Amino acid sequence: MPAVHETTQDAHIDDDVRAAIADITAHAADGGRDDEEEDVSLLFEPLTRAEVHNCVFSSWYPNFRRQTIKSEIIKPLAPEFIDHLLADGIMLPDQDDVPEYSCKIEDPDSSDGEWSADENDQHDASAFTDIASTSADIRRRIEILGGKVMPRMCWSAPKDASWMAMGNSLECRNPSDIYVLLKSSDKISGDLINGRYLPKEQLGDIEHELVLRQW
């Protein structure tokens, strides 16, 4: 009798498996969509402007400071700093003892296409002068947090740019590490240009912030 019971149970399991395989096969034959399948965005009410603002890091961090990772918030950010993040190419300050490099595309038909080392040097020096105070503040906050941090901004962290960093990690030890991640991240540039969760025109004025989280 036990053997018969076991065989019957196995038969039920086999029937369930066959039924599941049949459903999957039929689903694939229909192009992978179900008549009752809905767009996920239709399952939830759109976020309001106030809710999106409440998702900004500095809006919720004070209430959960004891339950989350120790962080430093740099806010407000100088317009020059935002411009630097959105500018083409990656230029790193020599104070961090790392090589400077940039990638810029010149129009071959432009009359200004000739490369000038002096002009590039003057442009780079001006850019670093504009963000020098922010870089100094970043260094100070990194020291407060023990020497290693993970950067993020209002809504997003540059997770999509980790491949640019040593060890594919978001760990940063100086401003240059942070600039590489932020400038290489589509998530960060998207938040800065288009906003998050709602179109930028619906979000209104957003005071962007740089957040350093203890590593």
PDB file of C-alpha atoms in Angstrom:
ATOM      1  CA  MET A   1       0.000   0.000   0.000  1.00  0.00           C
ATOM      2  CA  PRO A   2       2.710   2.595   0.814  1.00  0.00           C
ATOM      3  CA  ALA A   3       4.250   1.908  -2.583  1.00  0.00           C
ATOM      4  CA  VAL A   4       0.910   2.487  -4.311  1.00  0.00           C
ATOM      5  CA  HIS A   5       0.377   5.737  -2.385  1.00  0.00           C
ATOM      6  CA  GLU A   6       3.836   6.945  -3.385  1.00  0.00           C
ATOM      7  CA  THR A   7       3.202   6.083  -7.015  1.00  0.00           C
ATOM      8  CA  THR A   8      -0.139   7.922  -6.995  1.00  0.00           C
ATOM      9  CA  GLN A   9       1.471  10.983  -5.420  1.00  0.00           C
ATOM     10  CA  ASP A  10       4.200  10.936  -8.045  1.00  0.00           C
ATOM     11  CA  ALA A  11       1.576  10.724 -10.768  1.00  0.00           C
ATOM     12  CA  HIS A  12      -0.169  13.833  -9.419  1.00  0.00           C
ATOM     13  CA  ILE A  13       3.159  15.669  -9.358  1.00  0.00           C
ATOM     14  CA  ASP A  14       3.893  14.599 -12.931  1.00  0.00           C
ATOM     15  CA  ASP A  15       0.454  15.828 -14.013  1.00  0.00           C
ATOM     16  CA  ASP A  16       1.146  19.213 -12.394  1.00  0.00           C
ATOM     17  CA  VAL A  17       4.501  19.453 -14.109  1.00  0.00           C
ATOM     18  CA  ARG A  18       3.032  18.557 -17.489  1.00  0.00           C
ATOM     19  CA  ALA A  19       0.275  21.128 -17.010  1.00  0.00           C
ATOM     20  CA  ALA A  20       2.816  23.820 -16.113  1.00  0.00           C
ATOM     21  CA  ILE A  21       4.944  22.970 -19.168  1.00  0.00           C
ATOM     22  CA  ALA A  22       1.839  23.122 -21.380  1.00  0.00           C
ATOM     23  CA  ASP A  23       0.964  26.563 -20.003  1.00  0.00           C
ATOM     24  CA  ILE A  24       4.488  27.855 -20.613  1.00  0.00           C
ATOM     25  CA  THR A  25       4.511  26.445 -24.143  1.00  0.00           C
ATOM     26  CA  ALA A  26       1.151  28.025 -24.959  1.00  0.00           C
ATOM     27  CA  HIS A  27       2.296  31.324 -23.432  1.00  0.00           C
ATOM     28  CA  ALA A  28       5.417  31.335 -25.611  1.00  0.00           C
ATOM     29  CA  ALA A  29       3.360  30.484 -28.707  1.00  0.00           C
ATOM     30  CA  ASP A  30       1.208  33.559 -28.071  1.00  0.00           C
ATOM     31  CA  GLY A  31       4.260  35.778 -28.213  1.00  0.00           C
ATOM     32  CA  GLY A  32       4.971  35.706 -24.475  1.00  0.00           C
ATOM     33  CA  ARG A  33       1.939  37.792 -23.537  1.00  0.00           C
ATOM     34  CA  ASP A  34      -1.213  36.907 -21.653  1.00  0.00           C
ATOM     35  CA  ASP A  35      -4.589  38.476 -22.397  1.00  0.00           C
ATOM     36  CA  GLU A  36      -4.811  39.483 -18.762  1.00  0.00           C
ATOM     37  CA  GLU A  37      -1.253  40.831 -18.620  1.00  0.00           C
ATOM     38  CA  GLU A  38      -1.121  44.494 -17.701  1.00  0.00           C
ATOM     39  CA  ASP A  39       1.513  47.156 -17.843  1.00  0.00           C
ATOM     40  CA  VAL A  40       3.072  47.359 -14.378  1.00  0.00           C
ATOM     41  CA  SER A  41       2.772  51.137 -14.460  1.00  0.00           C
ATOM     42  CA  LEU A  42      -1.011  50.736 -14.629  1.00  0.00           C
ATOM     43  CA  LEU A  43      -1.100  48.799 -11.364  1.00  0.00           C
ATOM     44  CA  PHE A  44      -0.103  51.798  -9.273  1.00  0.00           C
ATOM     45  CA  GLU A  45      -1.196  55.384  -9.065  1.00  0.00           C
ATOM     46  CA  PRO A  46       1.387  57.839 -10.464  1.00  0.00           C
ATOM     47  CA  LEU A  47       3.545  59.460  -7.809  1.00  0.00           C
ATOM     48  CA  THR A  48       2.631  62.971  -6.853  1.00  0.00           C
ATOM     49  CA  ARG A  49       5.120  65.822  -6.884  1.00  0.00           C
ATOM     50  CA  ALA A  50       5.239  65.800  -3.065  1.00  0.00           C
ATOM     51  CA  GLU A  51       5.942  62.054  -3.007  1.00  0.00           C
ATOM     52  CA  VAL A  52       8.806  62.384  -5.477  1.00  0.00           C
ATOM     53  CA  HIS A  53      10.301  65.205  -3.406  1.00  0.00           C
ATOM     54  CA  ASN A  54       9.981  62.983  -0.335  1.00  0.00           C
ATOM     55  CA  CYS A  55      12.077  60.340  -2.131  1.00  0.00           C
ATOM     56  CA  VAL A  56      15.029  62.741  -2.247  1.00  0.00           C
ATOM     57  CA  PHE A  57      17.716  61.415   0.111  1.00  0.00           C
ATOM     58  CA  SER A  58      17.841  64.447   2.416  1.00  0.00           C
ATOM     59  CA  SER A  59      14.061  64.302   2.854  1.00  0.00           C
ATOM     60  CA  TRP A  60      13.992  60.894   4.526  1.00  0.00           C
ATOM     61  CA  TYR A  61      17.520  60.430   5.896  1.00  0.00           C
ATOM     62  CA  PRO A  62      17.068  62.537   9.093  1.00  0.00           C
ATOM     63  CA  ASN A  63      14.136  60.348  10.147  1.00  0.00           C
ATOM     64  CA  PHE A  64      16.023  57.086   9.585  1.00  0.00           C
ATOM     65  CA  ARG A  65      19.527  58.181  10.525  1.00  0.00           C
ATOM     66  CA  ARG A  66      19.812  55.537  13.257  1.00  0.00           C
ATOM     67  CA  GLN A  67      18.535  52.731  11.016  1.00  0.00           C
ATOM     68  CA  THR A  68      20.685  53.306   7.935  1.00  0.00           C
ATOM     69  CA  ILE A  69      24.272  53.869   6.868  1.00  0.00           C
ATOM     70  CA  LYS A  70      26.039  56.950   8.166  1.00  0.00           C
ATOM     71  CA  SER A  71      26.065  59.585   5.427  1.00  0.00           C
ATOM     72  CA  GLU A  72      27.140  63.129   4.660  1.00  0.00           C
ATOM     73  CA  ILE A  73      25.000  65.401   2.476  1.00  0.00           C
ATOM     74  CA  ILE A  74      26.611  68.177   0.442  1.00  0.00           C
ATOM     75  CA  LYS A  75      23.912  70.689  -0.381  1.00  0.00           C
ATOM     76  CA  PRO A  76      23.457  73.060  -2.120  1.00  0.00           C
ATOM     77  CA  LEU A  77      25.784  72.231  -4.993  1.00  0.00           C
ATOM     78  CA  ALA A  78      27.428  74.995  -6.982  1.00  0.00           C
ATOM     79  CA  PRO A  79      26.059  75.343 -10.538  1.00  0.00           C
ATOM     80  CA  GLU A  80      29.628  74.874 -11.775  1.00  0.00           C
ATOM     81  CA  PHE A  81      29.713  71.443 -10.157  1.00  0.00           C
ATOM     82  CA  ILE A  82      26.522  70.347 -11.944  1.00  0.00           C
ATOM     83  CA  ASP A  83      27.903  71.730 -15.208  1.00  0.00           C
ATOM     84  CA  HIS A  84      31.094  69.754 -14.651  1.00  0.00           C
ATOM     85  CA  LEU A  85      29.143  66.509 -14.190  1.00  0.00           C
ATOM     86  CA  LEU A  86      27.203  67.076 -17.411  1.00  0.00           C
ATOM     87  CA  ALA A  87      30.172  68.253 -19.477  1.00  0.00           C
ATOM     88  CA  ASP A  88      31.688  65.979 -22.115  1.00  0.00           C
ATOM     89  CA  GLY A  89      34.832  64.102 -21.182  1.00  0.00           C
ATOM     90  CA  ILE A  90      36.294  63.034 -17.849  1.00  0.00           C
ATOM     91  CA  MET A  91      38.849  65.359 -16.302  1.00  0.00           C
ATOM     92  CA  LEU A  92      40.322  64.603 -12.909  1.00  0.00           C
ATOM     93  CA  PRO A  93      42.010  67.041 -10.502  1.00  0.00           C
ATOM     94  CA  ASP A  94      45.744  66.487 -10.137  1.00  0.00           C
ATOM     95  CA  GLN A  95      45.489  66.971  -6.359  1.00  0.00           C
ATOM     96  CA  ASP A  96      44.453  63.319  -6.130  1.00  0.00           C
ATOM     97  CA  ASP A  97      47.676  62.136  -7.778  1.00  0.00           C
ATOM     98  CA  VAL A  98      45.913  60.355 -10.629  1.00  0.00           C
ATOM     99  CA  PRO A  99      46.387  60.839 -14.377  1.00  0.00           C
ATOM    100  CA  GLU A 100      44.225  63.385 -16.133  1.00  0.00           C
ATOM    101  CA  TYR A 101      42.393  62.222 -19.205  1.00  0.00           C
ATOM    102  CA  SER A 102      39.516  63.402 -21.322  1.00  0.00           C
ATOM    103  CA  CYS A 103      37.570  62.235 -24.326  1.00  0.00           C
ATOM    104  CA  LYS A 104      36.167  64.925 -26.580  1.00  0.00           C
ATOM    105  CA  ILE A 105      34.765  64.723 -30.075  1.00  0.00           C
ATOM    106  CA  GLU A 106      35.727  67.552 -32.393  1.00  0.00           C
ATOM    107  CA  ASP A 107      33.838  68.441 -35.553  1.00  0.00           C
ATOM    108  CA  PRO A 108      36.287  67.748 -38.417  1.00  0.00           C
ATOM    109  CA  ASP A 109      34.615  70.452 -40.523  1.00  0.00           C
ATOM    110  CA  SER A 110      34.924  73.074 -37.802  1.00  0.00           C
ATOM    111  CA  SER A 111      37.442  75.871 -38.315  1.00  0.00           C
ATOM    112  CA  ASP A 112      38.274  75.530 -34.607  1.00  0.00           C
ATOM    113  CA  GLY A 113      39.169  71.871 -34.975  1.00  0.00           C
ATOM    114  CA  GLU A 114      42.899  72.392 -34.478  1.00  0.00           C
ATOM    115  CA  TRP A 115      44.057  71.048 -31.147  1.00  0.00           C
ATOM    116  CA  SER A 116      45.776  73.467 -28.828  1.00  0.00           C
ATOM    117  CA  ALA A 117      47.474  72.194 -25.688  1.00  0.00           C
ATOM    118  CA  ASP A 118      47.529  75.677 -24.183  1.00  0.00           C
ATOM    119  CA  GLU A 119      43.800  76.166 -24.721  1.00  0.00           C
ATOM    120  CA  ASN A 120      42.979  72.736 -23.264  1.00  0.00           C
ATOM    121  CA  ASP A 121      45.187  73.343 -20.246  1.00  0.00           C
ATOM    122  CA  GLN A 122      43.532  76.712 -19.622  1.00  0.00           C
ATOM    123  CA  HIS A 123      40.049  75.175 -19.958  1.00  0.00           C
ATOM    124  CA  ASP A 124      40.871  72.286 -17.577  1.00  0.00           C
ATOM    125  CA  ALA A 125      42.448  74.613 -15.023  1.00  0.00           C
ATOM    126  CA  SER A 126      39.395  76.878 -15.125  1.00  0.00           C
ATOM    127  CA  ALA A 127      37.042  73.904 -14.661  1.00  0.00           C
ATOM    128  CA  PHE A 128      38.940  72.659 -11.615  1.00  0.00           C
ATOM    129  CA  THR A 129      39.088  76.141 -10.120  1.00  0.00           C
ATOM    130  CA  ASP A 130      35.299  76.377 -10.382  1.00  0.00           C
ATOM    131  CA  ILE A 131      34.779  73.129  -8.444  1.00  0.00           C
ATOM    132  CA  ALA A 132      37.762  73.446  -6.100  1.00  0.00           C
ATOM    133  CA  SER A 133      35.633  74.302  -3.068  1.00  0.00           C
ATOM    134  CA  THR A 134      33.325  71.339  -3.702  1.00  0.00           C
ATOM    135  CA  SER A 135      36.318  69.028  -4.113  1.00  0.00           C
ATOM    136  CA  ALA A 136      37.754  70.279  -0.815  1.00  0.00           C
ATOM    137  CA  ASP A 137      34.399  69.691   0.894  1.00  0.00           C
ATOM    138  CA  ILE A 138      34.262  66.162  -0.530  1.00  0.00           C
ATOM    139  CA  ARG A 139      37.731  65.375   0.844  1.00  0.00           C
ATOM    140  CA  ARG A 140      36.696  66.649   4.279  1.00  0.00           C
ATOM    141  CA  ARG A 141      33.505  64.561   4.309  1.00  0.00           C
ATOM    142  CA  ILE A 142      35.409  61.449   3.195  1.00  0.00           C
ATOM    143  CA  GLU A 143      37.704  61.850   6.187  1.00  0.00           C
ATOM    144  CA  ILE A 144      34.704  62.215   8.509  1.00  0.00           C
ATOM    145  CA  LEU A 145      33.299  58.932   7.170  1.00  0.00           C
ATOM    146  CA  GLY A 146      36.516  56.989   7.688  1.00  0.00           C
ATOM    147  CA  GLY A 147      38.257  57.354   4.338  1.00  0.00           C
ATOM    148  CA  LYS A 148      35.965  55.292   2.094  1.00  0.00           C
ATOM    149  CA  VAL A 149      32.515  56.242   0.766  1.00  0.00           C
ATOM    150  CA  MET A 150      29.882  55.386  -1.817  1.00  0.00           C
ATOM    151  CA  PRO A 151      28.453  58.373  -3.735  1.00  0.00           C
ATOM    152  CA  ARG A 152      24.891  59.037  -4.809  1.00  0.00           C
ATOM    153  CA  MET A 153      22.711  62.022  -5.562  1.00  0.00           C
ATOM    154  CA  CYS A 154      19.084  62.950  -4.935  1.00  0.00           C
ATOM    155  CA  TRP A 155      17.508  59.681  -6.085  1.00  0.00           C
ATOM    156  CA  SER A 156      20.127  57.457  -7.680  1.00  0.00           C
ATOM    157  CA  ALA A 157      23.535  55.900  -7.119  1.00  0.00           C
ATOM    158  CA  PRO A 158      25.872  55.430 -10.119  1.00  0.00           C
ATOM    159  CA  LYS A 159      25.549  51.641 -10.053  1.00  0.00           C
ATOM    160  CA  ASP A 160      25.578  51.476 -13.840  1.00  0.00           C
ATOM    161  CA  ALA A 161      29.085  53.011 -13.899  1.00  0.00           C
ATOM    162  CA  SER A 162      30.787  50.608 -11.477  1.00  0.00           C
ATOM    163  CA  TRP A 163      32.621  49.033 -14.427  1.00  0.00           C
ATOM    164  CA  MET A 164      34.614  52.268 -14.711  1.00  0.00           C
ATOM    165  CA  ALA A 165      36.081  51.904 -11.230  1.00  0.00           C
ATOM    166  CA  MET A 166      38.866  49.707  -9.945  1.00  0.00           C
ATOM    167  CA  GLY A 167      37.438  46.358  -8.912  1.00  0.00           C
ATOM    168  CA  ASN A 168      34.005  47.202 -10.378  1.00  0.00           C
ATOM    169  CA  SER A 169      33.114  48.769  -7.046  1.00  0.00           C
ATOM    170  CA  LEU A 170      31.399  51.961  -5.939  1.00  0.00           C
ATOM    171  CA  GLU A 171      34.030  52.442  -3.244  1.00  0.00           C
ATOM    172  CA  CYS A 172      35.609  55.901  -3.472  1.00  0.00           C
ATOM    173  CA  ARG A 173      38.553  57.356  -1.563  1.00  0.00           C
ATOM    174  CA  ASN A 174      38.943  60.772  -3.174  1.00  0.00           C
ATOM    175  CA  PRO A 175      37.016  63.263  -5.344  1.00  0.00           C
ATOM    176  CA  SER A 176      38.464  61.821  -8.555  1.00  0.00           C
ATOM    177  CA  ASP A 177      36.950  58.404  -7.823  1.00  0.00           C
ATOM    178  CA  ILE A 178      33.587  60.093  -7.290  1.00  0.00           C
ATOM    179  CA  TYR A 179      33.791  62.222 -10.443  1.00  0.00           C
ATOM    180  CA  VAL A 180      34.564  59.168 -12.602  1.00  0.00           C
ATOM    181  CA  LEU A 181      31.473  57.339 -11.347  1.00  0.00           C
ATOM    182  CA  LEU A 182      29.097  60.302 -11.463  1.00  0.00           C
ATOM    183  CA  LYS A 183      30.175  61.486 -14.914  1.00  0.00           C
ATOM    184  CA  SER A 184      30.041  57.953 -16.367  1.00  0.00           C
ATOM    185  CA  SER A 185      26.574  57.146 -15.036  1.00  0.00           C
ATOM    186  CA  ASP A 186      23.463  57.389 -17.209  1.00  0.00           C
ATOM    187  CA  LYS A 187      21.376  57.199 -14.034  1.00  0.00           C
ATOM    188  CA  ILE A 188      22.984  60.333 -12.632  1.00  0.00           C
ATOM    189  CA  SER A 189      22.889  62.328 -15.856  1.00  0.00           C
ATOM    190  CA  GLY A 190      19.275  61.244 -16.377  1.00  0.00           C
ATOM    191  CA  ASP A 191      18.297  62.488 -12.929  1.00  0.00           C
ATOM    192  CA  LEU A 192      20.073  65.794 -13.501  1.00  0.00           C
ATOM    193  CA  ILE A 193      18.643  66.402 -16.962  1.00  0.00           C
ATOM    194  CA  ASN A 194      15.206  64.806 -16.891  1.00  0.00           C
ATOM    195  CA  GLY A 195      14.365  64.359 -13.215  1.00  0.00           C
ATOM    196  CA  ARG A 196      13.117  61.145 -11.643  1.00  0.00           C
ATOM    197  CA  TYR A 197       9.687  59.464 -11.534  1.00  0.00           C
ATOM    198  CA  LEU A 198       8.006  62.517 -13.084  1.00  0.00           C
ATOM    199  CA  PRO A 199       8.877  64.790 -16.010  1.00  0.00           C
ATOM    200  CA  LYS A 200      11.140  67.620 -14.959  1.00  0.00           C
ATOM    201  CA  GLU A 201       8.516  70.251 -15.704  1.00  0.00           C
ATOM    202  CA  GLN A 202       6.180  68.552 -13.203  1.00  0.00           C
ATOM    203  CA  LEU A 203       8.848  68.205 -10.530  1.00  0.00           C
ATOM    204  CA  GLY A 204       9.462  71.916 -10.249  1.00  0.00           C
ATOM    205  CA  ASP A 205      12.668  73.217  -8.719  1.00  0.00           C
ATOM    206  CA  ILE A 206      14.925  70.493  -7.309  1.00  0.00           C
ATOM    207  CA  GLU A 207      17.948  71.382  -5.207  1.00  0.00           C
ATOM    208  CA  HIS A 208      20.440  68.736  -6.248  1.00  0.00           C
ATOM    209  CA  GLU A 209      22.618  67.161  -3.591  1.00  0.00           C
ATOM    210  CA  LEU A 210      25.682  64.946  -3.409  1.00  0.00           C
ATOM    211  CA  VAL A 211      25.465  62.219  -0.788  1.00  0.00           C
ATOM    212  CA  LEU A 212      28.484  60.323   0.520  1.00  0.00           C
ATOM    213  CA  ARG A 213      27.617  57.090   2.316  1.00  0.00           C
ATOM    214  CA  GLN A 214      30.111  55.374   4.600  1.00  0.00           C
ATOM    215  CA  TRP A 215      31.695  52.305   2.987  1.00  0.00           C
TER     216      TRP A 215
END
